Tab-separated table of C-alpha atoms in Angstrom:
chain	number	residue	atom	x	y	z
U	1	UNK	CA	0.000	0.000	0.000
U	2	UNK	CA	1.263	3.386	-1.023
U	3	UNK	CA	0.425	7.304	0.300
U	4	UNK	CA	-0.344	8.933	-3.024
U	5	UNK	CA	-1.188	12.688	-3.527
U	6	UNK	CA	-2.908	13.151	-6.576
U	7	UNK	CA	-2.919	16.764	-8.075
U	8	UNK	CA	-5.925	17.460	-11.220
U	9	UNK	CA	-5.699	20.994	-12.878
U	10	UNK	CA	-8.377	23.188	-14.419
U	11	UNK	CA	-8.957	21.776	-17.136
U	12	UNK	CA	-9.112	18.367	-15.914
U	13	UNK	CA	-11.997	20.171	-13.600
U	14	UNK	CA	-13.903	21.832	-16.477
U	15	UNK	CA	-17.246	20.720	-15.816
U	16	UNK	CA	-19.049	17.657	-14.104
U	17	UNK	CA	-18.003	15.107	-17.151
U	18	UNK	CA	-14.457	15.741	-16.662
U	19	UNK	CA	-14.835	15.582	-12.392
U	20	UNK	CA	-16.826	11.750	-12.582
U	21	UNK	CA	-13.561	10.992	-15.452
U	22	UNK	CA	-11.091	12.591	-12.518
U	23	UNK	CA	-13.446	10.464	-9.905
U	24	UNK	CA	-13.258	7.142	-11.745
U	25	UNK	CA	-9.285	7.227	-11.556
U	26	UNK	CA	-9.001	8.549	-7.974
U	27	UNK	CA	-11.769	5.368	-7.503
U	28	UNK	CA	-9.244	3.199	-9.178
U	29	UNK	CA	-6.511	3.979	-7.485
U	30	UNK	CA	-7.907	3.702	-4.300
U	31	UNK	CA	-9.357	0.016	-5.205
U	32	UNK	CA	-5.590	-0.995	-5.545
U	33	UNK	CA	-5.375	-0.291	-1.918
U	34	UNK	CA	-3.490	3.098	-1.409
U	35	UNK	CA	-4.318	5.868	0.983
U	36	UNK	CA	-4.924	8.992	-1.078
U	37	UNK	CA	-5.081	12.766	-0.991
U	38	UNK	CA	-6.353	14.625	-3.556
U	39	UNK	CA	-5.641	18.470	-4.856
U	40	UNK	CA	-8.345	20.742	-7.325
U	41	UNK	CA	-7.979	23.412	-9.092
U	42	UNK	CA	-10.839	25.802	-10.153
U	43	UNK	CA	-12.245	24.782	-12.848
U	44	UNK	CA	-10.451	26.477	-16.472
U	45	UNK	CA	-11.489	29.843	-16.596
U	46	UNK	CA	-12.948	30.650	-13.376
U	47	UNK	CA	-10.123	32.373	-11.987
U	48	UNK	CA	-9.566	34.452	-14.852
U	49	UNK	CA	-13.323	35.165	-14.578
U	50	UNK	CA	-13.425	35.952	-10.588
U	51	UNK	CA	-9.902	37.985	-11.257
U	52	UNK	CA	-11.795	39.749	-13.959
U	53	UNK	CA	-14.396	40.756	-11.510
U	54	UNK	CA	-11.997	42.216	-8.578
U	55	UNK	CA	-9.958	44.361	-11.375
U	56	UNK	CA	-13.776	45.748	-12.148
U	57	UNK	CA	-14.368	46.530	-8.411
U	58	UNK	CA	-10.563	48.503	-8.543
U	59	UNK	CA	-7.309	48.606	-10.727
U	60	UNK	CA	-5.785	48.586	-7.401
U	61	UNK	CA	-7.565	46.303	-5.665
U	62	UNK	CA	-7.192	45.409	-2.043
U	63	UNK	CA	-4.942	41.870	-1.668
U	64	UNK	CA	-7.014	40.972	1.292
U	65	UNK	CA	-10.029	40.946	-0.590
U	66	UNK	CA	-8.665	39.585	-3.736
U	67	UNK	CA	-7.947	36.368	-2.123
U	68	UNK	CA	-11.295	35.762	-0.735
U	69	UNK	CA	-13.532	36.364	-3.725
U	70	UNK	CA	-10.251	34.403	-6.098
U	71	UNK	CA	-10.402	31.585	-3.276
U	72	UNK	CA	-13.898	30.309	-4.205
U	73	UNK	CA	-13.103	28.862	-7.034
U	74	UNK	CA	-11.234	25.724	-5.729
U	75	UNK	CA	-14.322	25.265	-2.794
U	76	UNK	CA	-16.404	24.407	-5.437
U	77	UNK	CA	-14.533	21.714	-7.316
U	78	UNK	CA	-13.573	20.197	-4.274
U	79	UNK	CA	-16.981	19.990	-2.972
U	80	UNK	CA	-17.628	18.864	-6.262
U	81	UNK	CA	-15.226	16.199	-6.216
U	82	UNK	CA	-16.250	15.075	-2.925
U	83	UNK	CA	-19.712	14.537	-3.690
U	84	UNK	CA	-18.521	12.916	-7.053
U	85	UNK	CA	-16.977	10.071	-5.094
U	86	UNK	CA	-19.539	9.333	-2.764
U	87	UNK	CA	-21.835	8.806	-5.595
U	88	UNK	CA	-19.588	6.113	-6.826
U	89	UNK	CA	-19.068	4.550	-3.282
U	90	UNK	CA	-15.661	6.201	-2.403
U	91	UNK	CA	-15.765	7.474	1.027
U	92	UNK	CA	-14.550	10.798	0.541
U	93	UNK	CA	-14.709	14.415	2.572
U	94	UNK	CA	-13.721	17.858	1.510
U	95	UNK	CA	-11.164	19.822	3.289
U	96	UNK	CA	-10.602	23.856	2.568
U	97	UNK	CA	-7.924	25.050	3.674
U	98	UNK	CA	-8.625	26.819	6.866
U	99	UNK	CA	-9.959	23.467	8.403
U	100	UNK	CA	-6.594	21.532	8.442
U	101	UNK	CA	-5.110	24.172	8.523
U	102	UNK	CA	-2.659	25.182	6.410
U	103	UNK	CA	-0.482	27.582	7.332
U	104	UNK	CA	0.888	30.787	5.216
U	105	UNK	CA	2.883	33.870	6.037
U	106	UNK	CA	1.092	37.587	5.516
U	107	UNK	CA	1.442	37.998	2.192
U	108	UNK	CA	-1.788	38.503	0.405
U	109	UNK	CA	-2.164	36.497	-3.565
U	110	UNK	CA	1.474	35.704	-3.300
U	111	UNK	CA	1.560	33.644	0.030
U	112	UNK	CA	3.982	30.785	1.376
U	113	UNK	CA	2.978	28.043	2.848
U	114	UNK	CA	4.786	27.681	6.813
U	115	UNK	CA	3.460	24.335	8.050
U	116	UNK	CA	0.427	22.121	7.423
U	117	UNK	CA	-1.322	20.492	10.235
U	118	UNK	CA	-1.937	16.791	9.512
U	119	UNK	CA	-3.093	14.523	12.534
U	120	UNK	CA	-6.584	14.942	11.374
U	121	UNK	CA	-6.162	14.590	7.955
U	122	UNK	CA	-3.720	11.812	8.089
U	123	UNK	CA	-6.361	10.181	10.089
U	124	UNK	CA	-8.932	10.187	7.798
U	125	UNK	CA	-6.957	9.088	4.947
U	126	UNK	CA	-5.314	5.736	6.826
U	127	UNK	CA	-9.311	4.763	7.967
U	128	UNK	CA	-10.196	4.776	4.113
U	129	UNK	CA	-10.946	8.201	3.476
U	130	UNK	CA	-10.088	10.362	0.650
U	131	UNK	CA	-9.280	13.709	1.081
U	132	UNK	CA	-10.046	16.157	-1.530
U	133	UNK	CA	-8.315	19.270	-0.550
U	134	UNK	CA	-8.572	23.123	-2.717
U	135	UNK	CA	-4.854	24.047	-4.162
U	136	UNK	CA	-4.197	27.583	-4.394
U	137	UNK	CA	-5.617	28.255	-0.744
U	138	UNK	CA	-4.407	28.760	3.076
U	139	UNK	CA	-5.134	30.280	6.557
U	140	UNK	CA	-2.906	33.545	8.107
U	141	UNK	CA	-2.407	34.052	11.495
U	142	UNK	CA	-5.305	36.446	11.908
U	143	UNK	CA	-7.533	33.664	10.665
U	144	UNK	CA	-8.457	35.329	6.876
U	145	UNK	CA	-8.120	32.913	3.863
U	146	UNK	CA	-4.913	33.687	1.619
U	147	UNK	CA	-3.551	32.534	-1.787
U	148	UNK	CA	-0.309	31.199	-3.042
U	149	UNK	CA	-0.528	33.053	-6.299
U	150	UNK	CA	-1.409	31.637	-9.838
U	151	UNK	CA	-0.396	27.704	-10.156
U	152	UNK	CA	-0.613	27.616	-6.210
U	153	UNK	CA	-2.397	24.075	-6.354
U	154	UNK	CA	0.550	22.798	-7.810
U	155	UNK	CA	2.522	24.096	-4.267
U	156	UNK	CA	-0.525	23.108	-2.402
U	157	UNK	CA	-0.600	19.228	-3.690
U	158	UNK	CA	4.004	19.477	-3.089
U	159	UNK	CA	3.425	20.780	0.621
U	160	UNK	CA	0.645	18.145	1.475
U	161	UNK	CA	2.941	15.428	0.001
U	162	UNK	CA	5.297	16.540	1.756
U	163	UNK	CA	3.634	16.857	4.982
U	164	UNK	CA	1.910	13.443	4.973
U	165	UNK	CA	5.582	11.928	3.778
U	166	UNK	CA	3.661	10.553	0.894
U	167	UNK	CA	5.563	7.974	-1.555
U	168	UNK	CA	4.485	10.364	-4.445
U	169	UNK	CA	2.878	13.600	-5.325
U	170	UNK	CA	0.818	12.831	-9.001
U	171	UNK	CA	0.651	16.083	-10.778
U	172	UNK	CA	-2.196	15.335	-13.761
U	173	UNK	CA	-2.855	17.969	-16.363
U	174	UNK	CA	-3.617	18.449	-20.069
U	175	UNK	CA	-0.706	17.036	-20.854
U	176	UNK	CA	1.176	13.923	-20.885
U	177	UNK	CA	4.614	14.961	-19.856
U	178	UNK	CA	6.970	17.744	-19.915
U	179	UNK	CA	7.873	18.685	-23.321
U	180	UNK	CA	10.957	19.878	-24.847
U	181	UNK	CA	8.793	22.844	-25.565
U	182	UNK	CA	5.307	23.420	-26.306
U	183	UNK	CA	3.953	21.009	-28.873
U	184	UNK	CA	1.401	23.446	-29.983
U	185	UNK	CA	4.452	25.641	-31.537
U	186	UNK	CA	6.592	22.426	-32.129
U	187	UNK	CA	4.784	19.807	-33.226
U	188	UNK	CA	8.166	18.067	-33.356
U	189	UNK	CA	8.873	18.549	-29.610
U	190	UNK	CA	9.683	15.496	-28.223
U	191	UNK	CA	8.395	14.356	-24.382
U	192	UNK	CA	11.420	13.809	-21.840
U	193	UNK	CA	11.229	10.482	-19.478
U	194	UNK	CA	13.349	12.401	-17.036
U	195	UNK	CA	14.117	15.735	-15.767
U	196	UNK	CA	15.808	17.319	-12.975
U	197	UNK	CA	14.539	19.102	-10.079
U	198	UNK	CA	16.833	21.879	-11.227
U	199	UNK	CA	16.006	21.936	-14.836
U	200	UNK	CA	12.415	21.683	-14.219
U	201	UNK	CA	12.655	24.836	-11.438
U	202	UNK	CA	14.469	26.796	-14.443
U	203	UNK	CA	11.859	25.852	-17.444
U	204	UNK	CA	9.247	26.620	-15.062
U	205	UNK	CA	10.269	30.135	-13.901
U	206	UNK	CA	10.675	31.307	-17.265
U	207	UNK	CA	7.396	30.278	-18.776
U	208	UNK	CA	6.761	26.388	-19.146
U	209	UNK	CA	3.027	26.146	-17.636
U	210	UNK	CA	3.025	21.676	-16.725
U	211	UNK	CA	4.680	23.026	-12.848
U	212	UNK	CA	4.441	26.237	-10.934
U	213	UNK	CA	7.801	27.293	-9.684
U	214	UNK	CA	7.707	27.087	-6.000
U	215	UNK	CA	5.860	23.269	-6.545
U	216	UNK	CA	9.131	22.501	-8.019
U	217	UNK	CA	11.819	23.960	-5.465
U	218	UNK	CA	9.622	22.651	-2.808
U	219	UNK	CA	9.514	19.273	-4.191
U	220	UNK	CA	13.514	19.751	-4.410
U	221	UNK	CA	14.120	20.834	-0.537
U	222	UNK	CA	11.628	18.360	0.511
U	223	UNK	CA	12.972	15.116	-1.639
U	224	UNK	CA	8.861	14.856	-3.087
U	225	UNK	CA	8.613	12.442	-6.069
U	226	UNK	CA	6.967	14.133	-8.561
U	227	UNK	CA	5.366	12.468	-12.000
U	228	UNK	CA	3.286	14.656	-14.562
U	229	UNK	CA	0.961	12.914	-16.253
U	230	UNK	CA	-2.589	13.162	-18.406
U	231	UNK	CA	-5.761	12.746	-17.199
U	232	UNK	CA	-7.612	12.078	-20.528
U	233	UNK	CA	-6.446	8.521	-20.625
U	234	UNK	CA	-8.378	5.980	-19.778
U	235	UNK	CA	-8.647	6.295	-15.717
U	236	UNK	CA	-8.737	2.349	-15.171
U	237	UNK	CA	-5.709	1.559	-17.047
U	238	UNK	CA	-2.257	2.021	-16.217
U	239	UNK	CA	-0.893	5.049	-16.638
U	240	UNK	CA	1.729	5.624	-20.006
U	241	UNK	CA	5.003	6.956	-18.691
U	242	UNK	CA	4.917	10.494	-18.178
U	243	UNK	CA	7.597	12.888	-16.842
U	244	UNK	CA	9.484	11.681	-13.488
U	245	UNK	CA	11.549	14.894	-12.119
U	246	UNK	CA	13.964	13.505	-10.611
U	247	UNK	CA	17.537	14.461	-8.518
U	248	UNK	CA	20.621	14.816	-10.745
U	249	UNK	CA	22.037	11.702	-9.342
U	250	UNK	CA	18.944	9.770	-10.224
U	251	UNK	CA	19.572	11.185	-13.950
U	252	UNK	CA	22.597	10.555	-14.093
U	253	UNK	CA	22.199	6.797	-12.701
U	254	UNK	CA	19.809	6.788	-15.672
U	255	UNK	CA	22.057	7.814	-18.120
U	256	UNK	CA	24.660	5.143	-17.001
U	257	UNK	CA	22.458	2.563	-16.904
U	258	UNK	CA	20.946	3.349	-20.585
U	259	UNK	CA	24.752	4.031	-21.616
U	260	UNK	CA	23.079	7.358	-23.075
U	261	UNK	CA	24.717	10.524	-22.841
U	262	UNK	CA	23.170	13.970	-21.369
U	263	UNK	CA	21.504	16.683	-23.825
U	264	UNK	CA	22.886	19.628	-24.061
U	265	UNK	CA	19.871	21.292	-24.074
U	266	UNK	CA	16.350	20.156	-22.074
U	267	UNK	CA	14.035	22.688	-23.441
U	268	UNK	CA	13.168	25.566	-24.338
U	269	UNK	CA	10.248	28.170	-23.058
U	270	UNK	CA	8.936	31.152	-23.898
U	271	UNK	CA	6.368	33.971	-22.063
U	272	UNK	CA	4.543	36.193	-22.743
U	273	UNK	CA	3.051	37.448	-18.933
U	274	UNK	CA	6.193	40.068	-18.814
U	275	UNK	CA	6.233	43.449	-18.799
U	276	UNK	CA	8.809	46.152	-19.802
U	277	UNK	CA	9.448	48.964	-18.003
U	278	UNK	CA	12.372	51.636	-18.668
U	279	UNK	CA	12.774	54.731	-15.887
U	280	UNK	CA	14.308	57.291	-18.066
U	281	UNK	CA	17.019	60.494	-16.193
U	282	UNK	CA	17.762	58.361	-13.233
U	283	UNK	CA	20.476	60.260	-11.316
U	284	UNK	CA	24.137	58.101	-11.951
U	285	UNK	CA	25.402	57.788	-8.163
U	286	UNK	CA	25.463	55.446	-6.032
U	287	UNK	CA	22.382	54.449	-4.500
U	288	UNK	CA	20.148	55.186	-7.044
U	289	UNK	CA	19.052	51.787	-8.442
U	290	UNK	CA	18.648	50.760	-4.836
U	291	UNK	CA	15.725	53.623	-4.323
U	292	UNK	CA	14.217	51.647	-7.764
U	293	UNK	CA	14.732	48.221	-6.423
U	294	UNK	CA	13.966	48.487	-2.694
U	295	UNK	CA	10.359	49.693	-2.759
U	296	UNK	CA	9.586	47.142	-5.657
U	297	UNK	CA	10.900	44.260	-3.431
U	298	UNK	CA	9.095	45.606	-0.581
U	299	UNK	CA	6.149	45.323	-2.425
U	300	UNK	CA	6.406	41.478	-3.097
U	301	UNK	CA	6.998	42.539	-6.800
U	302	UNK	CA	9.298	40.087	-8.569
U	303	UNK	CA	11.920	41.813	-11.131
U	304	UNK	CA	13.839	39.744	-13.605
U	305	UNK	CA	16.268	40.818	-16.599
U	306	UNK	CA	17.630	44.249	-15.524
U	307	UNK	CA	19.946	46.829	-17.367
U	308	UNK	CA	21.503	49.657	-17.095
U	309	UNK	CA	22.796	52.052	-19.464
U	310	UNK	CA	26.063	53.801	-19.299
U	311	UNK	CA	25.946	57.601	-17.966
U	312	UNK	CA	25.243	60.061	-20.017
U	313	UNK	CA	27.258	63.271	-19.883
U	314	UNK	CA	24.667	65.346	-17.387
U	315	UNK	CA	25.334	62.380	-14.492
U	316	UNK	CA	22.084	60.355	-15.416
U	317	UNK	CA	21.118	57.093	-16.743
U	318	UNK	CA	18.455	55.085	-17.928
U	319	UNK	CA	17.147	51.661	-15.701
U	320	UNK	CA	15.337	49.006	-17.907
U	321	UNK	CA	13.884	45.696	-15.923
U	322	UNK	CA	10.969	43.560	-16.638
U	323	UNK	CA	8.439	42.059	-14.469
U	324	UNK	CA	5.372	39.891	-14.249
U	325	UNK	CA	2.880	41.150	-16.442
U	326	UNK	CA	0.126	41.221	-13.705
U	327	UNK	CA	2.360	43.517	-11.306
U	328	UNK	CA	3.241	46.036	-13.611
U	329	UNK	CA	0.131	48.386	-12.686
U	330	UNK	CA	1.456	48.133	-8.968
U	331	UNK	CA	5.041	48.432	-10.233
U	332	UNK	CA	3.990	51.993	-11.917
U	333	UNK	CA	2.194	52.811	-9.008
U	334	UNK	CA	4.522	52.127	-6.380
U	335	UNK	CA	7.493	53.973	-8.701
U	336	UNK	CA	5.331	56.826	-9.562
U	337	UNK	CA	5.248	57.195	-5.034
U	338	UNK	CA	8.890	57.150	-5.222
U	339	UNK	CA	9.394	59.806	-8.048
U	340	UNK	CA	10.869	62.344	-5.866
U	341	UNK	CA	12.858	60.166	-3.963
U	342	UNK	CA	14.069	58.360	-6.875
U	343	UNK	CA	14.473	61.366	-9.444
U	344	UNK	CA	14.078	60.145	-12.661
U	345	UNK	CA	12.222	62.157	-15.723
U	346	UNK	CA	9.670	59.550	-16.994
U	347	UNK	CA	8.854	55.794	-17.061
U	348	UNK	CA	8.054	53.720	-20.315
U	349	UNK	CA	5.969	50.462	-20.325
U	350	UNK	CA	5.876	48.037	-22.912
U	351	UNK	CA	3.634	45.005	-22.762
U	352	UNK	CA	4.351	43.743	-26.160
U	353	UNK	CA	7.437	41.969	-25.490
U	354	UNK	CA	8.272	37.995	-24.756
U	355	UNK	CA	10.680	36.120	-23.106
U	356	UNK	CA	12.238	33.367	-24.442
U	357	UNK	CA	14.849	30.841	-22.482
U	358	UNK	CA	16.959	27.683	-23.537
U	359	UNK	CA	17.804	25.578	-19.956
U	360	UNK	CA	19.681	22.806	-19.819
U	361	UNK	CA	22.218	21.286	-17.024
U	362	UNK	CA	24.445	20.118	-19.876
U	363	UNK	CA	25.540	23.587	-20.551
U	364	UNK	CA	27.261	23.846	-17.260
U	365	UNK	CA	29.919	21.704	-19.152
U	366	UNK	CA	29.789	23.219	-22.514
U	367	UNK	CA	30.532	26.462	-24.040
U	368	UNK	CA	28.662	28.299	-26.986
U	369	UNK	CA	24.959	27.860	-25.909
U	370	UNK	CA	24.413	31.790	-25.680
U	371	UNK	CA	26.390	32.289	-28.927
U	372	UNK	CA	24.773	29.527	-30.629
U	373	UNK	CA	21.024	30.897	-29.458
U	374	UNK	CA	22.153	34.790	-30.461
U	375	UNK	CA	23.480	33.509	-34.243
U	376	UNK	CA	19.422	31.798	-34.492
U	377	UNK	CA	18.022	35.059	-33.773
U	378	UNK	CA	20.133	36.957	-35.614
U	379	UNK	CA	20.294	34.848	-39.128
U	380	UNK	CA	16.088	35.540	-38.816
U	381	UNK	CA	15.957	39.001	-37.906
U	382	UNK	CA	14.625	38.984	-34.483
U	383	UNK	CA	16.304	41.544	-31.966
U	384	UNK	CA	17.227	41.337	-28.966
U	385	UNK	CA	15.517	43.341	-26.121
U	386	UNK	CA	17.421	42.611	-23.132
U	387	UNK	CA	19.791	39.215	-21.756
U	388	UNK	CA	19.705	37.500	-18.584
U	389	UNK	CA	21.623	33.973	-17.457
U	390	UNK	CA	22.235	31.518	-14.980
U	391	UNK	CA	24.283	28.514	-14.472
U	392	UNK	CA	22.077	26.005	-16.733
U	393	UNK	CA	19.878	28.656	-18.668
U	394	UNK	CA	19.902	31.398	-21.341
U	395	UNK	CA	16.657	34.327	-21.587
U	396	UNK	CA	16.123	36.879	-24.021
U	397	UNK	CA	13.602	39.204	-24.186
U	398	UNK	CA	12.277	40.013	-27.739
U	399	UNK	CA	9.231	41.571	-29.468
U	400	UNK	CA	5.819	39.442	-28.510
U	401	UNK	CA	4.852	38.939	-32.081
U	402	UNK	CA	8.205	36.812	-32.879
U	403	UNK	CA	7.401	34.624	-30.332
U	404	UNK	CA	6.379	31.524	-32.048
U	405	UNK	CA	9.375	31.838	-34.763
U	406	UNK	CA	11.894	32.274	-32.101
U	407	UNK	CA	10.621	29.113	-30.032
U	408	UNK	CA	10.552	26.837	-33.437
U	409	UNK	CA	14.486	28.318	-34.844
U	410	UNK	CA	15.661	27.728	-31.471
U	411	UNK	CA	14.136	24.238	-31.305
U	412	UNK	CA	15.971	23.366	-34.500
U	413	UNK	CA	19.363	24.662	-33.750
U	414	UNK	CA	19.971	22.839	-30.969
U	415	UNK	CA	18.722	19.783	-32.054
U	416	UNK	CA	15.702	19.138	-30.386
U	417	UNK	CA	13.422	18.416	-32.789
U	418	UNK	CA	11.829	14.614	-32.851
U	419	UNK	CA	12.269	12.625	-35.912
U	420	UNK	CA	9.713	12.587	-38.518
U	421	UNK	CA	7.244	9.680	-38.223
C-alpha cells in the first residue's frame, strides 16, 4: 500500500463530465489499496473570470479581498469532487484550507505556505478516506483565507505530500509529460522520461506552464517524487510513462544505466506574462538603483532581466527591468510614489514583449549555448531586447509577435526536434 497525492488541474476540472472521469481514476486507485489525498484546481477559466471581476471593483484592488472572492473557485470543485466520489461509493470528505489548517505567512495572492497540520487529515486518509483538498488556498495568522498566487495548487498538492511523507505527489494535467517545448508551436517537440529538479525549477520560472515554480523547489528541498501525467487517458488503465523529475544523481544513474549521454539542451520556453518597463534620467550615483529596487521588493513585486545604461554626460542614466505582467500596474504605481525620492524624468511600459529561455544542465559543461542561441536570432531578424543567465539557462527578451518563430528556430538549432514519423 502506497500514500499517493494526486494533483488534477483546471482543465481536468472543467465541468461535471471531466470531475466523474477525474473520480473514476481517484476510484481506481484507491481500489488498488493506497491511501490517497487529492488536490483541485478551479475549474479552467474561473479564476480568470473571478480575477476579472476584482480588477472591475478597482485597478488597485485590495490583496485581502482579492484572495477571498479568487479563493472560491477551488471550494467548489472540491466539494464537487467530494460529492462525485460518494456517488460512486468512495468514502470521501472535503477539506478547505482553513480546516486543516494550512499555514501561510502575511502575504496577500502571493503567500507561502509555513506548516500544514496533519493529525486529522492523516487520520482520515489511513481509515479509508479520501481527502479532496482546494490548491491555491491557506489560513494567516489572523484567521483570513490567503492565496499562493497563480499555479498555487501545484505548491498546495508538493506541501501536502510533503507533509503526509507521501511515496508520491501525481501532478495530472492536459498534458502527458513535460515537453521539450510546447507542442502546440513544435509539433516536433519530443516528451522527456526524465528531468531534474533543477532543470524543471528553471523551465518553469521562465514560462513552461506543466509546474508552478515554488511546486518545483519545494519538491527539491523536501525530496517529493513528482510524475506529470494526463488525465484524458483511460482512468482504469495504467498510466503511459509520463515525466518523473527527478535528482541529478537519479539522472545521471539513468544515463549510465541506458549508456546514453546527457543533452545539451532540455528545453526551451517562452512567455509572454512580462512586462517592460524603462525609468528614463535616473540620477548616476550610487544608490540610485537601490531607491528603484527596494520599494519594488518591498512590495512582493518580482523583477527579472535588468539593465543599465552607461551615464550620459549630465550624471544620469536610464534603468530598464521587466516584471510579471500582472504587477506592472502596482510596479507603476509604487514607482510613480517614489518619483521624488528616486528622481528620474519619466517611465516607459511596454507590454508587447516575450521572453524566451533555452535551460539545460548540460551547458554547465559546454561552451557556446548563448552564442549559438544569439546567431538563431540573428540569421532571422529577431532583436534582442534585453539578456539574462544563470548557471544552466539562457533568456532573451524580444518583441511578442516573434514569439512563435523564435521558439521553433531555437528548437531546430539545438537539435531538439523529434524525428519525422
Amino acid at each position: 500500500m502506497a500514500r499517493i497525492v494526486m494533483k488534477f488541474g483546471g482543465t481536468s476540472m472543467a465541468g461535471m463530465e471531466r470531475i466523474r472521469n477525474v473520480a473514476a481514476r481517484v476510484k481506481h486507485v484507491v481500489e488498488q489499496g493506497n491511501e490517497v489525498a487529492v488536490v483541485v484546481s478551479a475549474m479552467a477559466g474561473e479564476t480568470d473570470r473571478l480575477v476579472g471581476f476584482c480588477k472591475e471593483a478597482s485597478a488597485l484592488y485590495d490583496p485581502a479581498e482579492y484572495d477571498v472572492v479568487v479563493a472560491s473557485g477551488e471550494q467548489v470543485t472540491s466539494g464537487l469532487l467530494a460529492m462525485t466520489l460518494k456517488a460512486m461509493g468512495v468514502d470521501a470528505r472535503s477539506w478547505l484550507g482553513w480546516q486543516l489548517p494550512i499555514r501561510t505567512n502575511e502575504a496577500h495572492a502571493k503567500a507561502r505556505i509555513g506548516e500544514i497540520d496533519t493529525a486529522d487529515l492523516l487520520a482520515s486518509m489511513q481509515s479509508g478516506t479520501v481527502a479532496v483538498i482546494p490548491g491555491f488556498q491557506g489560513m494567516m495568522e489572523d484567521g483570513r483565507v490567503s492565496t499562493l498566487g497563480r499555479g498555487g495548487s501545484d505548491t498546495s498538492a508538493v506541501a501536502v505530500a510533503a507533509a503526509v511523507k507521501a511515496d508520491r505527489c501525481d501532478i495530472y494535467t492536459d498534458v502527458d509529460g513535460v515537453y521539450t517545448t510546447d507542442p502546440r508551436i513544435v509539433a516536433r517537440a519530443r516528451k522527456l522520461d526524465l528531468v531534474t529538479y533543477e532543470e524543471m525549477l528553471e523551465l518553469a520560472s521562465v514560462g513552461a506552464k506543466v509546474l508552478q515554480t515554488r511546486s518545483v523547489g519545494l519538491a527539491m528541498k523536501e525530496g517529493v517524487v513528482v510524475q506529470v501525467l494526463s488525465s484524458f487517458d483511460d482512468p482504469t488503465q495504467t498510466d503511459l510513462p509520463g515525466t518523473l523529475i527527478v535528482s541529478d544523481e537519479e539522472l545521471e544513474a539513468k544515463l549510465k544505466e541506458n549508456k546514453m549521454e546527457r543533452q545539451l539542451i532540455t528545453g526551451i520556453a517562452h512567455d509572454k506574462n512580462e512586462a517592460k518597463i524603462t525609468v528614463t534620467r535616473v540620477p548616476d550615483r550610487p544608490g540610485a538603483v537601490a531607491h528603484i529596487f527596494g520599494p519594488l521588493a518591498d512590495a512582493a513585486i518580482n523583477v527579472d532581466m535588468i539593465i543599465q545604461n552607461v551615464g550620459r554626460d549630465k550624471g544620469e542614466t536610464d534603468v530598464t527591468f521587466t516584471v510579471p505582467g500582472a504587477d506592472l500596474a502596482r510596479a507603476l504605481d509604487v514607482l510613480e510614489s517614489q518619483k521624488e525620492t528616486i528622481g528620474f524624468n519619466r517611465i516607459i511600459p511596454d507590454t508587447k514583449v516575450a521572453k524566451i529561455s533555452v535551460v539545460g544542465v548540460g551547458m554547465k559543461s559546454h561552451a557556446g549555448v548563448a552564442s549559438t542561441m544569439f546567431q538563431a536570432l540573428a540569421d532571422r531578424g529577431i532583436n534582442i531586447l534585453a539578456i539574462s543567465t544563470s548557471e544552466i539557462k539562457v533568456s532573451v527578451l524580444i518583441d511578442e509577435d516573434e514569439t512563435e518563430l523564435a521558439v521553433r528556430v531555437l528548437h531546430t538549432a539545438y537539435g531538439l526536434d523529434a524525428p519525422a514519423a
